[in-house]
Amino acid sequence: MTRLTLTCLLCLCTLMGAFGQQAIELKDVVGGAFYPQNIANVLPIPGDGEHYTQMSADHTQVVKYSFKTGKQVEVLFDAATARECPFKHFDSYSFAPDGSKLLIATKTSYIYRRSYTAEHYLYSLKRNSEGRINNVVERLSDGGAQQAPVFSPDGTMVAFVRDNNIFLVKLLYGNSESQVTEDGKRNEVLNGIPDWVYEEEFSMNRALEFSADSKMLAFIRWDESQVPMYSFPLFAGAAPRHEALAKYPGEYTYKYPKTGEVNSTVSVHTFDIKSKVTRKMQVPLDADGYIPRIFFTRNPDQLAIVTLNRHQNLLNIFLANPRSTVCKELLRDESDTYISENALNQIKFYDDHFSYLSERTGFSHLYWCSLTGTQQKPITSGNYEVIDFLGYSEADGSFYFTSNEESPMCKAIYKVDRKGRKTKLSSQRGTNSAIFSSDMKYYVNRFQNLSTPTVITLNDCNGRELTTLLDNAALKAKLSQYAVPQKEFFSFTTGEGVQLNGWMMKPCDFDANRKYPVLMHQYSGPGSQQVLDQFGISWETYMASRGYIVVCVDGRGTGGRGAQFTKCTYLKLGYLEARDQVETALWLGQQRYVDKERIGIWGWSFGGYMTLMSMSEGRPVFRAGVAVAAVTDWGYYDTIYGERFMRTPKENSENYRLTSTFSRAEQLHGSLLLVHGMADDNVHFQNCAEYAEQLVQLNKPFEMQLYTNRDHGIYGGNTRLHLYNRLTSFFDRELKK
């Protein structure tokens, strides 16, 4: 009897422990209560392989740390003690290439996703006779906020853009300021900064560079005068409130080239700082081609210019002489589909070589190319993807990179030495990323997996862990008090014979003998991945805690599995992806714990488009869906993204029609909620408005939730909480009844 009583008490205590855990609340999820701590703004000090810096949590200091120990060495800048400092806090900072100065940004005002203006200040790191830094804070310019500032290599000048024109500040001449270009004008000409579509689709916010000897400037000029305008309304709103629009709304107008329309005309120019002569480079480029990058090599007489044709299946790198303007082809890479945009971010120049990522073998791999154009040596090979090139050690000839060799769901750090021997440096399986010291001797490693929030360590170049900077132990302890559903990986083969990877979250009290409603979440865009071994507490976690099984599957067209898998959707974007989401729902419906009559789907942006395509694919498997900020027709989207995967509407008219949500709206099945921000500069509200009108004319019922003055991210004030409350109540009503 005593043994039975003890057993009962133990069972009761176990049950109390399980049910005693707190339920996660939506306001905490949306408000970031479960976000892992991070160490942000880590910048290795240029030319100093032993130290890195970061901005203090209160945005008042730049602090120097040791790569060996992770311990603070000194405070390089403190707004409270710096001489003549006019600000108390700052937003970001950068180093001069020689490490002699800081450029500090304040009053940052974002324009689009990557572009912003700010008031910048200079701070010299020169030390006095006692070895202390106590210099005067100097305003970079008195003429107004600056955009895209860049130091000269010798640290004596800063170039920047204001009102679409380039300016040059010479620090050795009392910060004297001169204007380099005169023709910049809003919605007409941009110098040194990209137009909207380049910024968004080529991931850039500056096209302004100094030569290695600090004697020349090079820049890209965009003439967008012939690009069609797009406008959207602006209201007084709230959070923030625009009182000037209280009675009469305003509008925002800018240049946005939609598929098949006219792009900006681009050209590359150099400016001789001493003679003040501007020259136009003779770049072999089609009239409608792209110039997504320029780089000065370490040779001041070599300006590297990267070009793409409008189809984006031919990439060239030319070496231009900045004075003679003559260009010579250095590299040519061609694809029967398209060149992935990630290749642009991996080009790095060294003394006589440069790095390049190519998918010419069917998988993304690292190549080491000579500056004579005569050699392209593969550094990696195999049926896996090199994701990022992290750097080259000029001291010992080693290459460092991130790849998914372990699994399409994982990322690890690797090293290949001069003899071709490959070593895995990261020790933990999951998602790893690295920031290396300037001499490649040390790196900061960020690791996470499904069950582990971010762990940040310092490591040497052989992967040996030196110290742990952050382990998020407090978050782990906090989460142990909550009932948090966990992700599990799975894979299955569709009825079309395609193996797909996914993750699934089940309620904490999951009972395999019950049948649950399912909420499918996906993005599905070309080259994207949602099924990754990484940590996160999201709205999907919240929904799983409330009795849903939540599932995410990466269908055909997503990344990590080679060019054939990713690029099989070429010219018919959305068609195969929708079939795979429907196949996922059909497979889920065969599982004994799933109620196949209560399956919903949702997504944002491309994921919103996929929600609409999947709900109208022809097989009525979804009872409800939410499309947030959805593209509804590729004719409404921008040239660079849309044409990369679909070419132009004129060239591919039938597939534009077949992959439009309008062509299959008659087949829409299930309850639908459309959500859109009315000031979305990326996926225009036009997509939502025109699709809604189509449904009205087809007499198809639907719901709509609009957000005043909100862009593609739909945030600000209470907006995000309202959005997810809206989604929660919609799916509760449609899938739980």
PDB file of N, CA and C in Angstrom, residues 334-390:
ATOM      1  N   GLU A 334      27.809  31.556 -67.453  1.00  0.00           N
ATOM      2  CA  GLU A 334      26.531  31.497 -68.155  1.00  0.00           C
ATOM      3  C   GLU A 334      25.699  30.326 -67.650  1.00  0.00           C
ATOM      4  N   SER A 335      24.391  30.511 -67.612  1.00  0.00           N
ATOM      5  CA  SER A 335      23.457  29.480 -67.152  1.00  0.00           C
ATOM      6  C   SER A 335      22.341  29.324 -68.172  1.00  0.00           C
ATOM      7  N   ASP A 336      21.759  28.117 -68.240  1.00  0.00           N
ATOM      8  CA  ASP A 336      20.612  27.936 -69.130  1.00  0.00           C
ATOM      9  C   ASP A 336      19.326  28.415 -68.478  1.00  0.00           C
ATOM     10  N   THR A 337      19.419  28.877 -67.225  1.00  0.00           N
ATOM     11  CA  THR A 337      18.253  29.450 -66.530  1.00  0.00           C
ATOM     12  C   THR A 337      18.610  30.870 -66.060  1.00  0.00           C
ATOM     13  N   TYR A 338      19.252  30.987 -64.887  1.00  0.00           N
ATOM     14  CA  TYR A 338      19.638  32.299 -64.364  1.00  0.00           C
ATOM     15  C   TYR A 338      20.809  32.138 -63.413  1.00  0.00           C
ATOM     16  N   ILE A 339      21.549  33.220 -63.216  1.00  0.00           N
ATOM     17  CA  ILE A 339      22.637  33.279 -62.240  1.00  0.00           C
ATOM     18  C   ILE A 339      22.031  33.689 -60.898  1.00  0.00           C
ATOM     19  N   SER A 340      22.287  32.907 -59.865  1.00  0.00           N
ATOM     20  CA  SER A 340      21.726  33.220 -58.548  1.00  0.00           C
ATOM     21  C   SER A 340      22.334  34.510 -57.997  1.00  0.00           C
ATOM     22  N   GLU A 341      21.497  35.317 -57.392  1.00  0.00           N
ATOM     23  CA  GLU A 341      21.929  36.616 -56.873  1.00  0.00           C
ATOM     24  C   GLU A 341      23.013  36.481 -55.805  1.00  0.00           C
ATOM     25  N   ASN A 342      23.050  35.354 -55.079  1.00  0.00           N
ATOM     26  CA  ASN A 342      24.051  35.153 -54.026  1.00  0.00           C
ATOM     27  C   ASN A 342      25.472  35.211 -54.566  1.00  0.00           C
ATOM     28  N   ALA A 343      25.664  34.895 -55.850  1.00  0.00           N
ATOM     29  CA  ALA A 343      27.008  34.939 -56.434  1.00  0.00           C
ATOM     30  C   ALA A 343      27.614  36.329 -56.322  1.00  0.00           C
ATOM     31  N   LEU A 344      26.787  37.368 -56.362  1.00  0.00           N
ATOM     32  CA  LEU A 344      27.293  38.744 -56.318  1.00  0.00           C
ATOM     33  C   LEU A 344      27.939  39.070 -54.980  1.00  0.00           C
ATOM     34  N   ASN A 345      27.443  38.444 -53.927  1.00  0.00           N
ATOM     35  CA  ASN A 345      27.925  38.766 -52.579  1.00  0.00           C
ATOM     36  C   ASN A 345      29.206  38.044 -52.217  1.00  0.00           C
ATOM     37  N   GLN A 346      29.660  37.131 -53.062  1.00  0.00           N
ATOM     38  CA  GLN A 346      30.821  36.302 -52.722  1.00  0.00           C
ATOM     39  C   GLN A 346      32.077  36.698 -53.483  1.00  0.00           C
ATOM     40  N   ILE A 347      32.013  37.759 -54.266  1.00  0.00           N
ATOM     41  CA  ILE A 347      33.176  38.218 -55.031  1.00  0.00           C
ATOM     42  C   ILE A 347      34.063  39.068 -54.122  1.00  0.00           C
ATOM     43  N   LYS A 348      35.285  38.579 -53.864  1.00  0.00           N
ATOM     44  CA  LYS A 348      36.226  39.317 -53.017  1.00  0.00           C
ATOM     45  C   LYS A 348      37.597  39.307 -53.685  1.00  0.00           C
ATOM     46  N   PHE A 349      38.237  40.472 -53.710  1.00  0.00           N
ATOM     47  CA  PHE A 349      39.501  40.620 -54.426  1.00  0.00           C
ATOM     48  C   PHE A 349      40.693  40.597 -53.478  1.00  0.00           C
ATOM     49  N   TYR A 350      41.738  39.904 -53.923  1.00  0.00           N
ATOM     50  CA  TYR A 350      42.998  39.820 -53.192  1.00  0.00           C
ATOM     51  C   TYR A 350      44.111  40.298 -54.128  1.00  0.00           C
ATOM     52  N   ASP A 351      45.370  40.035 -53.799  1.00  0.00           N
ATOM     53  CA  ASP A 351      46.479  40.607 -54.574  1.00  0.00           C
ATOM     54  C   ASP A 351      46.406  40.251 -56.058  1.00  0.00           C
ATOM     55  N   ASP A 352      46.337  38.965 -56.365  1.00  0.00           N
ATOM     56  CA  ASP A 352      46.314  38.555 -57.768  1.00  0.00           C
ATOM     57  C   ASP A 352      45.214  37.551 -58.085  1.00  0.00           C
ATOM     58  N   HIS A 353      44.262  37.384 -57.159  1.00  0.00           N
ATOM     59  CA  HIS A 353      43.138  36.467 -57.361  1.00  0.00           C
ATOM     60  C   HIS A 353      41.857  37.091 -56.810  1.00  0.00           C
ATOM     61  N   PHE A 354      40.741  36.469 -57.156  1.00  0.00           N
ATOM     62  CA  PHE A 354      39.463  36.836 -56.551  1.00  0.00           C
ATOM     63  C   PHE A 354      38.608  35.584 -56.418  1.00  0.00           C
ATOM     64  N   SER A 355      37.632  35.645 -55.520  1.00  0.00           N
ATOM     65  CA  SER A 355      36.743  34.509 -55.267  1.00  0.00           C
ATOM     66  C   SER A 355      35.456  34.667 -56.061  1.00  0.00           C
ATOM     67  N   TYR A 356      34.860  33.513 -56.373  1.00  0.00           N
ATOM     68  CA  TYR A 356      33.590  33.534 -57.099  1.00  0.00           C
ATOM     69  C   TYR A 356      32.841  32.228 -56.822  1.00  0.00           C
ATOM     70  N   LEU A 357      31.534  32.321 -56.628  1.00  0.00           N
ATOM     71  CA  LEU A 357      30.682  31.138 -56.469  1.00  0.00           C
ATOM     72  C   LEU A 357      29.933  30.891 -57.770  1.00  0.00           C
ATOM     73  N   SER A 358      29.969  29.651 -58.238  1.00  0.00           N
ATOM     74  CA  SER A 358      29.271  29.300 -59.477  1.00  0.00           C
ATOM     75  C   SER A 358      28.523  27.991 -59.307  1.00  0.00           C
ATOM     76  N   GLU A 359      27.398  27.870 -60.022  1.00  0.00           N
ATOM     77  CA  GLU A 359      26.605  26.634 -60.030  1.00  0.00           C
ATOM     78  C   GLU A 359      26.840  25.833 -61.313  1.00  0.00           C
ATOM     79  N   ARG A 360      27.972  26.045 -61.961  1.00  0.00           N
ATOM     80  CA  ARG A 360      28.221  25.416 -63.259  1.00  0.00           C
ATOM     81  C   ARG A 360      28.233  23.892 -63.186  1.00  0.00           C
ATOM     82  N   THR A 361      28.484  23.316 -61.992  1.00  0.00           N
ATOM     83  CA  THR A 361      28.466  21.855 -61.846  1.00  0.00           C
ATOM     84  C   THR A 361      27.110  21.337 -61.381  1.00  0.00           C
ATOM     85  N   GLY A 362      26.155  22.239 -61.174  1.00  0.00           N
ATOM     86  CA  GLY A 362      24.851  21.850 -60.646  1.00  0.00           C
ATOM     87  C   GLY A 362      24.688  22.162 -59.171  1.00  0.00           C
ATOM     88  N   PHE A 363      25.799  22.484 -58.513  1.00  0.00           N
ATOM     89  CA  PHE A 363      25.779  22.895 -57.109  1.00  0.00           C
ATOM     90  C   PHE A 363      26.678  24.117 -56.955  1.00  0.00           C
ATOM     91  N   SER A 364      26.354  24.966 -56.004  1.00  0.00           N
ATOM     92  CA  SER A 364      27.116  26.191 -55.793  1.00  0.00           C
ATOM     93  C   SER A 364      28.462  25.867 -55.153  1.00  0.00           C
ATOM     94  N   HIS A 365      29.553  26.209 -55.863  1.00  0.00           N
ATOM     95  CA  HIS A 365      30.886  25.921 -55.340  1.00  0.00           C
ATOM     96  C   HIS A 365      31.815  27.110 -55.514  1.00  0.00           C
ATOM     97  N   LEU A 366      32.885  27.069 -54.714  1.00  0.00           N
ATOM     98  CA  LEU A 366      33.839  28.168 -54.637  1.00  0.00           C
ATOM     99  C   LEU A 366      34.942  28.000 -55.675  1.00  0.00           C
ATOM    100  N   TYR A 367      35.224  29.079 -56.403  1.00  0.00           N
ATOM    101  CA  TYR A 367      36.293  29.094 -57.395  1.00  0.00           C
ATOM    102  C   TYR A 367      37.283  30.208 -57.063  1.00  0.00           C
ATOM    103  N   TRP A 368      38.555  29.924 -57.330  1.00  0.00           N
ATOM    104  CA  TRP A 368      39.639  30.872 -57.096  1.00  0.00           C
ATOM    105  C   TRP A 368      40.164  31.287 -58.461  1.00  0.00           C
ATOM    106  N   CYS A 369      39.938  32.538 -58.814  1.00  0.00           N
ATOM    107  CA  CYS A 369      40.181  33.009 -60.182  1.00  0.00           C
ATOM    108  C   CYS A 369      41.338  34.002 -60.210  1.00  0.00           C
ATOM    109  N   SER A 370      42.168  33.896 -61.223  1.00  0.00           N
ATOM    110  CA  SER A 370      43.302  34.809 -61.354  1.00  0.00           C
ATOM    111  C   SER A 370      42.842  36.137 -61.948  1.00  0.00           C
ATOM    112  N   LEU A 371      43.564  37.186 -61.613  1.00  0.00           N
ATOM    113  CA  LEU A 371      43.232  38.510 -62.136  1.00  0.00           C
ATOM    114  C   LEU A 371      43.712  38.703 -63.575  1.00  0.00           C
ATOM    115  N   THR A 372      44.357  37.683 -64.111  1.00  0.00           N
ATOM    116  CA  THR A 372      44.697  37.709 -65.531  1.00  0.00           C
ATOM    117  C   THR A 372      43.593  37.082 -66.371  1.00  0.00           C
ATOM    118  N   GLY A 373      42.644  36.418 -65.699  1.00  0.00           N
ATOM    119  CA  GLY A 373      41.538  35.768 -66.403  1.00  0.00           C
ATOM    120  C   GLY A 373      41.902  34.432 -67.003  1.00  0.00           C
ATOM    121  N   THR A 374      43.089  33.910 -66.677  1.00  0.00           N
ATOM    122  CA  THR A 374      43.556  32.667 -67.312  1.00  0.00           C
ATOM    123  C   THR A 374      43.265  31.425 -66.490  1.00  0.00           C
ATOM    124  N   GLN A 375      42.893  31.591 -65.217  1.00  0.00           N
ATOM    125  CA  GLN A 375      42.723  30.421 -64.349  1.00  0.00           C
ATOM    126  C   GLN A 375      41.480  30.568 -63.487  1.00  0.00           C
ATOM    127  N   GLN A 376      40.691  29.486 -63.422  1.00  0.00           N
ATOM    128  CA  GLN A 376      39.549  29.404 -62.514  1.00  0.00           C
ATOM    129  C   GLN A 376      39.625  28.048 -61.823  1.00  0.00           C
ATOM    130  N   LYS A 377      40.200  28.032 -60.655  1.00  0.00           N
ATOM    131  CA  LYS A 377      40.460  26.790 -59.923  1.00  0.00           C
ATOM    132  C   LYS A 377      39.325  26.494 -58.954  1.00  0.00           C
ATOM    133  N   PRO A 378      38.674  25.298 -59.052  1.00  0.00           N
ATOM    134  CA  PRO A 378      37.642  24.949 -58.076  1.00  0.00           C
ATOM    135  C   PRO A 378      38.264  24.620 -56.724  1.00  0.00           C
ATOM    136  N   ILE A 379      37.759  25.232 -55.678  1.00  0.00           N
ATOM    137  CA  ILE A 379      38.239  24.969 -54.320  1.00  0.00           C
ATOM    138  C   ILE A 379      37.383  23.897 -53.657  1.00  0.00           C
ATOM    139  N   THR A 380      36.110  23.842 -54.000  1.00  0.00           N
ATOM    140  CA  THR A 380      35.200  22.843 -53.435  1.00  0.00           C
ATOM    141  C   THR A 380      34.481  22.112 -54.561  1.00  0.00           C
ATOM    142  N   SER A 381      33.964  20.930 -54.242  1.00  0.00           N
ATOM    143  CA  SER A 381      33.188  20.145 -55.204  1.00  0.00           C
ATOM    144  C   SER A 381      32.339  19.139 -54.451  1.00  0.00           C
ATOM    145  N   GLY A 382      31.310  18.635 -55.096  1.00  0.00           N
ATOM    146  CA  GLY A 382      30.443  17.638 -54.469  1.00  0.00           C
ATOM    147  C   GLY A 382      28.983  18.010 -54.562  1.00  0.00           C
ATOM    148  N   ASN A 383      28.122  17.106 -54.103  1.00  0.00           N
ATOM    149  CA  ASN A 383      26.674  17.328 -54.167  1.00  0.00           C
ATOM    150  C   ASN A 383      26.177  18.046 -52.914  1.00  0.00           C
ATOM    151  N   TYR A 384      26.685  19.235 -52.726  1.00  0.00           N
ATOM    152  CA  TYR A 384      26.260  20.098 -51.625  1.00  0.00           C
ATOM    153  C   TYR A 384      26.483  21.535 -52.058  1.00  0.00           C
ATOM    154  N   GLU A 385      25.990  22.482 -51.254  1.00  0.00           N
ATOM    155  CA  GLU A 385      26.057  23.895 -51.603  1.00  0.00           C
ATOM    156  C   GLU A 385      27.053  24.642 -50.717  1.00  0.00           C
ATOM    157  N   VAL A 386      27.949  25.397 -51.325  1.00  0.00           N
ATOM    158  CA  VAL A 386      28.707  26.408 -50.593  1.00  0.00           C
ATOM    159  C   VAL A 386      27.816  27.647 -50.535  1.00  0.00           C
ATOM    160  N   ILE A 387      27.552  28.110 -49.334  1.00  0.00           N
ATOM    161  CA  ILE A 387      26.571  29.181 -49.138  1.00  0.00           C
ATOM    162  C   ILE A 387      27.243  30.549 -49.066  1.00  0.00           C
ATOM    163  N   ASP A 388      28.343  30.631 -48.294  1.00  0.00           N
ATOM    164  CA  ASP A 388      29.046  31.901 -48.137  1.00  0.00           C
ATOM    165  C   ASP A 388      30.549  31.666 -48.140  1.00  0.00           C
ATOM    166  N   PHE A 389      31.275  32.518 -48.856  1.00  0.00           N
ATOM    167  CA  PHE A 389      32.725  32.542 -48.777  1.00  0.00           C
ATOM    168  C   PHE A 389      33.093  33.510 -47.661  1.00  0.00           C
ATOM    169  N   LEU A 390      33.816  33.031 -46.655  1.00  0.00           N
ATOM    170  CA  LEU A 390      34.094  33.826 -45.467  1.00  0.00           C
ATOM    171  C   LEU A 390      35.432  34.549 -45.529  1.00  0.00           C
TER     172      LEU A 390
END
